[in-house]
C-alpha cells in the first residue's frame, strides 16, 4: 500500500496477503535501494498477529523478511505485517521512493509452496502545503508561499513542489488560498 513519510521519522508500510488457502508462513525480499538513494533504512518488521513471529535483515539494499508461527497458527487477516523504515533527515519533499518485490515464498499449513507474487508500493516524502517541511501546515508555510509568489525568495525544488498545491507549475494566489483552506479545515 502506498504511504507518505516525513524527514527524520519512521514510516510503516503495511504488508497484505490475499489467499484462498490457509497460510502458515511467508518469506520475501523487497528492493528499496535502487530508487531511494540513502534516504530510507530498514528498522523493523512487525507482525499484526501476536501468534506470528516476524524477523528481518537488510542485505545489499534488500529488505528480507520472514513471518511464521511456532504455535501452528494460520494467517487470519489480510494485513499481516508492517515493514518499518527510518527516514533520513535530508530526504527532499516531493521525493518518491519505490519498493519492489524481488521474491515471495508462501507456505501452506503442510509446508508446501503456494504460488505467490508481490506488488510493490511507493513512499511519498513530505506533503503538499508543508513548504518548510516541519510536519505541519500552518501560517509559516503561507508566509513562504507568499514570498515565493511575489519573488522575495527563491524556492528550492522541494519547496516548490510543496508550495505548488494545484500542481500547475506556478506558485501564486491559487496555491495560497488552497493552503489557507487546508489550515482552516484542520
PDB file of C-alpha atoms in Angstrom:
ATOM      1  CA  UNK A   1       0.000   0.000   0.000  1.00  0.00           C
ATOM      2  CA  UNK A   2       1.352   3.463  -0.907  1.00  0.00           C
ATOM      3  CA  UNK A   3       2.221   5.655   2.090  1.00  0.00           C
ATOM      4  CA  UNK A   4       3.616   9.094   2.891  1.00  0.00           C
ATOM      5  CA  UNK A   5       6.596   9.819   5.098  1.00  0.00           C
ATOM      6  CA  UNK A   6       8.473  12.779   6.553  1.00  0.00           C
ATOM      7  CA  UNK A   7      12.141  13.532   7.012  1.00  0.00           C
ATOM      8  CA  UNK A   8      13.671  12.309  10.262  1.00  0.00           C
ATOM      9  CA  UNK A   9      10.795   9.955  11.175  1.00  0.00           C
ATOM     10  CA  UNK A  10       9.832   6.324  10.755  1.00  0.00           C
ATOM     11  CA  UNK A  11       7.487   5.146   8.038  1.00  0.00           C
ATOM     12  CA  UNK A  12       5.454   1.933   8.239  1.00  0.00           C
ATOM     13  CA  UNK A  13       4.385   0.189   5.065  1.00  0.00           C
ATOM     14  CA  UNK A  14       1.559  -2.317   5.502  1.00  0.00           C
ATOM     15  CA  UNK A  15       2.117  -5.775   4.060  1.00  0.00           C
ATOM     16  CA  UNK A  16      -1.030  -7.508   2.840  1.00  0.00           C
ATOM     17  CA  UNK A  17      -1.602 -11.137   1.899  1.00  0.00           C
ATOM     18  CA  UNK A  18      -4.560 -12.440  -0.065  1.00  0.00           C
ATOM     19  CA  UNK A  19      -5.055 -16.208  -0.378  1.00  0.00           C
ATOM     20  CA  UNK A  20      -7.916 -18.685  -0.639  1.00  0.00           C
ATOM     21  CA  UNK A  21      -5.697 -21.281   1.090  1.00  0.00           C
ATOM     22  CA  UNK A  22      -4.586 -21.426   4.718  1.00  0.00           C
ATOM     23  CA  UNK A  23      -1.178 -19.749   5.040  1.00  0.00           C
ATOM     24  CA  UNK A  24       1.287 -20.750   7.743  1.00  0.00           C
ATOM     25  CA  UNK A  25       4.322 -18.666   6.726  1.00  0.00           C
ATOM     26  CA  UNK A  26       5.716 -16.050   4.368  1.00  0.00           C
ATOM     27  CA  UNK A  27       9.221 -15.173   3.210  1.00  0.00           C
ATOM     28  CA  UNK A  28      10.033 -12.273   0.891  1.00  0.00           C
ATOM     29  CA  UNK A  29      12.630  -9.809  -0.278  1.00  0.00           C
ATOM     30  CA  UNK A  30      11.922  -6.209  -1.227  1.00  0.00           C
ATOM     31  CA  UNK A  31      14.345  -3.951  -3.094  1.00  0.00           C
ATOM     32  CA  UNK A  32      14.343  -0.475  -1.575  1.00  0.00           C
ATOM     33  CA  UNK A  33      17.752   0.906  -2.528  1.00  0.00           C
ATOM     34  CA  UNK A  34      17.662   1.249  -6.295  1.00  0.00           C
ATOM     35  CA  UNK A  35      15.339   4.255  -6.327  1.00  0.00           C
ATOM     36  CA  UNK A  36      15.784   5.622  -2.832  1.00  0.00           C
ATOM     37  CA  UNK A  37      19.442   6.539  -2.653  1.00  0.00           C
ATOM     38  CA  UNK A  38      20.346   6.719   1.004  1.00  0.00           C
ATOM     39  CA  UNK A  39      17.073   8.152   2.294  1.00  0.00           C
ATOM     40  CA  UNK A  40      15.467   5.120   3.966  1.00  0.00           C
ATOM     41  CA  UNK A  41      16.876   2.362   6.147  1.00  0.00           C
ATOM     42  CA  UNK A  42      15.099  -0.833   7.304  1.00  0.00           C
ATOM     43  CA  UNK A  43      14.437  -0.782  11.041  1.00  0.00           C
ATOM     44  CA  UNK A  44      11.733  -3.364  11.709  1.00  0.00           C
ATOM     45  CA  UNK A  45       9.187  -5.925  10.604  1.00  0.00           C
ATOM     46  CA  UNK A  46       6.158  -6.009  12.891  1.00  0.00           C
ATOM     47  CA  UNK A  47       3.608  -8.819  12.716  1.00  0.00           C
ATOM     48  CA  UNK A  48      -0.004  -7.737  13.165  1.00  0.00           C
ATOM     49  CA  UNK A  49      -0.858 -11.117  14.728  1.00  0.00           C
ATOM     50  CA  UNK A  50       0.709 -11.982  18.092  1.00  0.00           C
ATOM     51  CA  UNK A  51       0.745 -15.683  17.111  1.00  0.00           C
ATOM     52  CA  UNK A  52       3.316 -14.933  14.378  1.00  0.00           C
ATOM     53  CA  UNK A  53       6.989 -14.091  14.659  1.00  0.00           C
ATOM     54  CA  UNK A  54       8.381 -11.572  12.174  1.00  0.00           C
ATOM     55  CA  UNK A  55      12.120 -11.223  11.574  1.00  0.00           C
ATOM     56  CA  UNK A  56      14.057  -9.214   9.000  1.00  0.00           C
ATOM     57  CA  UNK A  57      17.510  -8.424   7.737  1.00  0.00           C
ATOM     58  CA  UNK A  58      18.992  -5.953   5.272  1.00  0.00           C
ATOM     59  CA  UNK A  59      21.385  -7.321   2.662  1.00  0.00           C
ATOM     60  CA  UNK A  60      22.755  -5.193  -0.197  1.00  0.00           C
ATOM     61  CA  UNK A  61      19.740  -2.899  -0.471  1.00  0.00           C
ATOM     62  CA  UNK A  62      17.158  -5.618   0.066  1.00  0.00           C
ATOM     63  CA  UNK A  63      14.714  -5.859   2.952  1.00  0.00           C
ATOM     64  CA  UNK A  64      14.456  -9.607   3.617  1.00  0.00           C
ATOM     65  CA  UNK A  65      11.587 -10.740   5.821  1.00  0.00           C
ATOM     66  CA  UNK A  66      10.161 -13.940   7.234  1.00  0.00           C
ATOM     67  CA  UNK A  67       6.877 -14.416   9.115  1.00  0.00           C
ATOM     68  CA  UNK A  68       5.900 -17.728  10.757  1.00  0.00           C
ATOM     69  CA  UNK A  69       4.239 -19.243  13.816  1.00  0.00           C
ATOM     70  CA  UNK A  70       5.797 -21.526  16.415  1.00  0.00           C
ATOM     71  CA  UNK A  71       2.270 -22.447  17.527  1.00  0.00           C
ATOM     72  CA  UNK A  72       0.916 -23.716  14.201  1.00  0.00           C
ATOM     73  CA  UNK A  73      -1.299 -20.681  13.616  1.00  0.00           C
ATOM     74  CA  UNK A  74      -2.639 -19.730  10.197  1.00  0.00           C
ATOM     75  CA  UNK A  75      -2.989 -16.214   8.819  1.00  0.00           C
ATOM     76  CA  UNK A  76      -6.370 -14.811   9.877  1.00  0.00           C
ATOM     77  CA  UNK A  77      -6.463 -11.363   8.233  1.00  0.00           C
ATOM     78  CA  UNK A  78      -5.030  -9.794   5.096  1.00  0.00           C
ATOM     79  CA  UNK A  79      -2.849  -7.162   6.849  1.00  0.00           C
ATOM     80  CA  UNK A  80      -0.113  -9.478   8.116  1.00  0.00           C
ATOM     81  CA  UNK A  81       2.736  -7.117   8.995  1.00  0.00           C
ATOM     82  CA  UNK A  82       4.318  -3.674   8.682  1.00  0.00           C
ATOM     83  CA  UNK A  83       7.705  -3.019   7.107  1.00  0.00           C
ATOM     84  CA  UNK A  84       9.329  -0.200   9.078  1.00  0.00           C
ATOM     85  CA  UNK A  85      11.952   2.178   7.674  1.00  0.00           C
ATOM     86  CA  UNK A  86      13.796   5.076   9.267  1.00  0.00           C
ATOM     87  CA  UNK A  87      13.766   8.158   7.047  1.00  0.00           C
ATOM     88  CA  UNK A  88      16.882  10.324   6.686  1.00  0.00           C
ATOM     89  CA  UNK A  89      16.737  13.953   7.776  1.00  0.00           C
ATOM     90  CA  UNK A  90      17.790  15.125   4.314  1.00  0.00           C
ATOM     91  CA  UNK A  91      15.086  13.463   2.180  1.00  0.00           C
ATOM     92  CA  UNK A  92      13.654  16.173  -0.098  1.00  0.00           C
ATOM     93  CA  UNK A  93       9.919  16.906  -0.022  1.00  0.00           C
ATOM     94  CA  UNK A  94       8.247  15.514  -3.098  1.00  0.00           C
ATOM     95  CA  UNK A  95      10.721  12.658  -3.414  1.00  0.00           C
ATOM     96  CA  UNK A  96       9.028   9.342  -4.188  1.00  0.00           C
ATOM     97  CA  UNK A  97      10.672   6.015  -3.439  1.00  0.00           C
ATOM     98  CA  UNK A  98       9.565   2.729  -4.974  1.00  0.00           C
ATOM     99  CA  UNK A  99       9.647  -0.594  -3.181  1.00  0.00           C
ATOM    100  CA  UNK A 100       9.573  -3.667  -5.412  1.00  0.00           C
ATOM    101  CA  UNK A 101       9.399  -7.336  -4.541  1.00  0.00           C
ATOM    102  CA  UNK A 102      12.336  -9.435  -5.709  1.00  0.00           C
ATOM    103  CA  UNK A 103      10.917 -12.668  -4.345  1.00  0.00           C
ATOM    104  CA  UNK A 104       7.989 -14.152  -2.439  1.00  0.00           C
ATOM    105  CA  UNK A 105       7.577 -17.584  -0.898  1.00  0.00           C
ATOM    106  CA  UNK A 106       4.343 -18.559   0.840  1.00  0.00           C
ATOM    107  CA  UNK A 107       3.808 -21.829   2.748  1.00  0.00           C
ATOM    108  CA  UNK A 108       0.563 -23.651   3.451  1.00  0.00           C
ATOM    109  CA  UNK A 109      -0.044 -25.497   6.746  1.00  0.00           C
ATOM    110  CA  UNK A 110       1.785 -28.590   5.420  1.00  0.00           C
ATOM    111  CA  UNK A 111       4.877 -26.626   4.366  1.00  0.00           C
ATOM    112  CA  UNK A 112       4.061 -26.727   0.662  1.00  0.00           C
ATOM    113  CA  UNK A 113       4.602 -23.717  -1.541  1.00  0.00           C
ATOM    114  CA  UNK A 114       1.596 -21.630  -2.530  1.00  0.00           C
ATOM    115  CA  UNK A 115       2.219 -19.797  -5.794  1.00  0.00           C
ATOM    116  CA  UNK A 116       2.632 -16.114  -4.986  1.00  0.00           C
ATOM    117  CA  UNK A 117       3.816 -12.768  -6.227  1.00  0.00           C
ATOM    118  CA  UNK A 118       4.345  -9.361  -4.670  1.00  0.00           C
ATOM    119  CA  UNK A 119       3.046  -5.973  -5.721  1.00  0.00           C
ATOM    120  CA  UNK A 120       5.266  -3.071  -4.738  1.00  0.00           C
ATOM    121  CA  UNK A 121       4.390   0.349  -3.415  1.00  0.00           C
ATOM    122  CA  UNK A 122       5.590   3.932  -3.289  1.00  0.00           C
ATOM    123  CA  UNK A 123       6.558   6.179  -0.412  1.00  0.00           C
ATOM    124  CA  UNK A 124       5.970   9.897  -0.992  1.00  0.00           C
ATOM    125  CA  UNK A 125       8.007  12.130   1.280  1.00  0.00           C
ATOM    126  CA  UNK A 126       6.530  15.391   2.505  1.00  0.00           C
ATOM    127  CA  UNK A 127       3.077  16.747   1.871  1.00  0.00           C
ATOM    128  CA  UNK A 128       1.707  19.424  -0.374  1.00  0.00           C
ATOM    129  CA  UNK A 129       1.395  22.611   1.639  1.00  0.00           C
ATOM    130  CA  UNK A 130       4.151  21.812   4.154  1.00  0.00           C
ATOM    131  CA  UNK A 131       6.651  24.142   2.492  1.00  0.00           C
ATOM    132  CA  UNK A 132       9.082  24.343   5.421  1.00  0.00           C
ATOM    133  CA  UNK A 133       8.969  20.524   5.941  1.00  0.00           C
ATOM    134  CA  UNK A 134       8.221  20.736   9.661  1.00  0.00           C
ATOM    135  CA  UNK A 135       5.366  18.215   9.517  1.00  0.00           C
ATOM    136  CA  UNK A 136       2.650  20.858   9.965  1.00  0.00           C
ATOM    137  CA  UNK A 137       0.740  23.009   7.508  1.00  0.00           C
ATOM    138  CA  UNK A 138       0.348  26.433   9.111  1.00  0.00           C
ATOM    139  CA  UNK A 139       0.864  30.181   8.682  1.00  0.00           C
ATOM    140  CA  UNK A 140       4.636  29.705   8.378  1.00  0.00           C
ATOM    141  CA  UNK A 141       4.025  27.817   5.138  1.00  0.00           C
ATOM    142  CA  UNK A 142       1.667  30.557   3.887  1.00  0.00           C
ATOM    143  CA  UNK A 143       4.334  33.210   4.522  1.00  0.00           C
ATOM    144  CA  UNK A 144       6.864  31.226   2.488  1.00  0.00           C
ATOM    145  CA  UNK A 145       4.419  30.729  -0.385  1.00  0.00           C
ATOM    146  CA  UNK A 146       3.635  34.454  -0.438  1.00  0.00           C
ATOM    147  CA  UNK A 147       7.373  35.222  -0.546  1.00  0.00           C
ATOM    148  CA  UNK A 148       7.781  32.839  -3.471  1.00  0.00           C
ATOM    149  CA  UNK A 149       4.728  34.204  -5.293  1.00  0.00           C
ATOM    150  CA  UNK A 150       5.995  37.807  -5.161  1.00  0.00           C
ATOM    151  CA  UNK A 151       9.634  36.837  -5.821  1.00  0.00           C
ATOM    152  CA  UNK A 152      11.074  37.848  -2.437  1.00  0.00           C
ATOM    153  CA  UNK A 153      12.575  34.391  -2.026  1.00  0.00           C
ATOM    154  CA  UNK A 154      13.537  31.646  -4.492  1.00  0.00           C
ATOM    155  CA  UNK A 155      12.173  28.194  -3.540  1.00  0.00           C
ATOM    156  CA  UNK A 156      14.293  25.059  -3.570  1.00  0.00           C
ATOM    157  CA  UNK A 157      12.965  22.201  -5.700  1.00  0.00           C
ATOM    158  CA  UNK A 158      11.289  20.561  -2.716  1.00  0.00           C
ATOM    159  CA  UNK A 159       9.820  23.866  -1.504  1.00  0.00           C
ATOM    160  CA  UNK A 160       8.447  24.499  -4.990  1.00  0.00           C
ATOM    161  CA  UNK A 161       6.865  21.037  -5.019  1.00  0.00           C
ATOM    162  CA  UNK A 162       5.215  21.600  -1.609  1.00  0.00           C
ATOM    163  CA  UNK A 163       4.075  25.150  -2.433  1.00  0.00           C
ATOM    164  CA  UNK A 164       2.518  24.303  -5.812  1.00  0.00           C
ATOM    165  CA  UNK A 165      -0.658  22.840  -4.277  1.00  0.00           C
ATOM    166  CA  UNK A 166      -2.651  22.746  -7.515  1.00  0.00           C
ATOM    167  CA  UNK A 167       0.332  21.316  -9.404  1.00  0.00           C
ATOM    168  CA  UNK A 168       0.158  23.800 -12.289  1.00  0.00           C
ATOM    169  CA  UNK A 169       3.935  24.523 -12.127  1.00  0.00           C
ATOM    170  CA  UNK A 170       3.286  28.042 -10.801  1.00  0.00           C
ATOM    171  CA  UNK A 171       3.302  29.469  -7.300  1.00  0.00           C
ATOM    172  CA  UNK A 172       0.586  32.093  -6.979  1.00  0.00           C
ATOM    173  CA  UNK A 173      -2.578  33.163  -5.168  1.00  0.00           C
ATOM    174  CA  UNK A 174      -4.348  29.945  -6.176  1.00  0.00           C
ATOM    175  CA  UNK A 175      -1.883  27.949  -4.099  1.00  0.00           C
ATOM    176  CA  UNK A 176      -2.057  30.412  -1.189  1.00  0.00           C
ATOM    177  CA  UNK A 177      -5.860  30.154  -1.000  1.00  0.00           C
ATOM    178  CA  UNK A 178      -5.724  26.352  -1.103  1.00  0.00           C
ATOM    179  CA  UNK A 179      -3.149  26.214   1.725  1.00  0.00           C
ATOM    180  CA  UNK A 180      -5.237  28.613   3.824  1.00  0.00           C
ATOM    181  CA  UNK A 181      -8.243  26.333   3.223  1.00  0.00           C
ATOM    182  CA  UNK A 182      -6.181  23.316   4.343  1.00  0.00           C
ATOM    183  CA  UNK A 183      -5.274  25.140   7.557  1.00  0.00           C
ATOM    184  CA  UNK A 184      -8.875  26.235   8.230  1.00  0.00           C
ATOM    185  CA  UNK A 185     -10.221  22.735   7.552  1.00  0.00           C
ATOM    186  CA  UNK A 186      -7.909  21.334  10.236  1.00  0.00           C
TER     187      UNK A 186
END
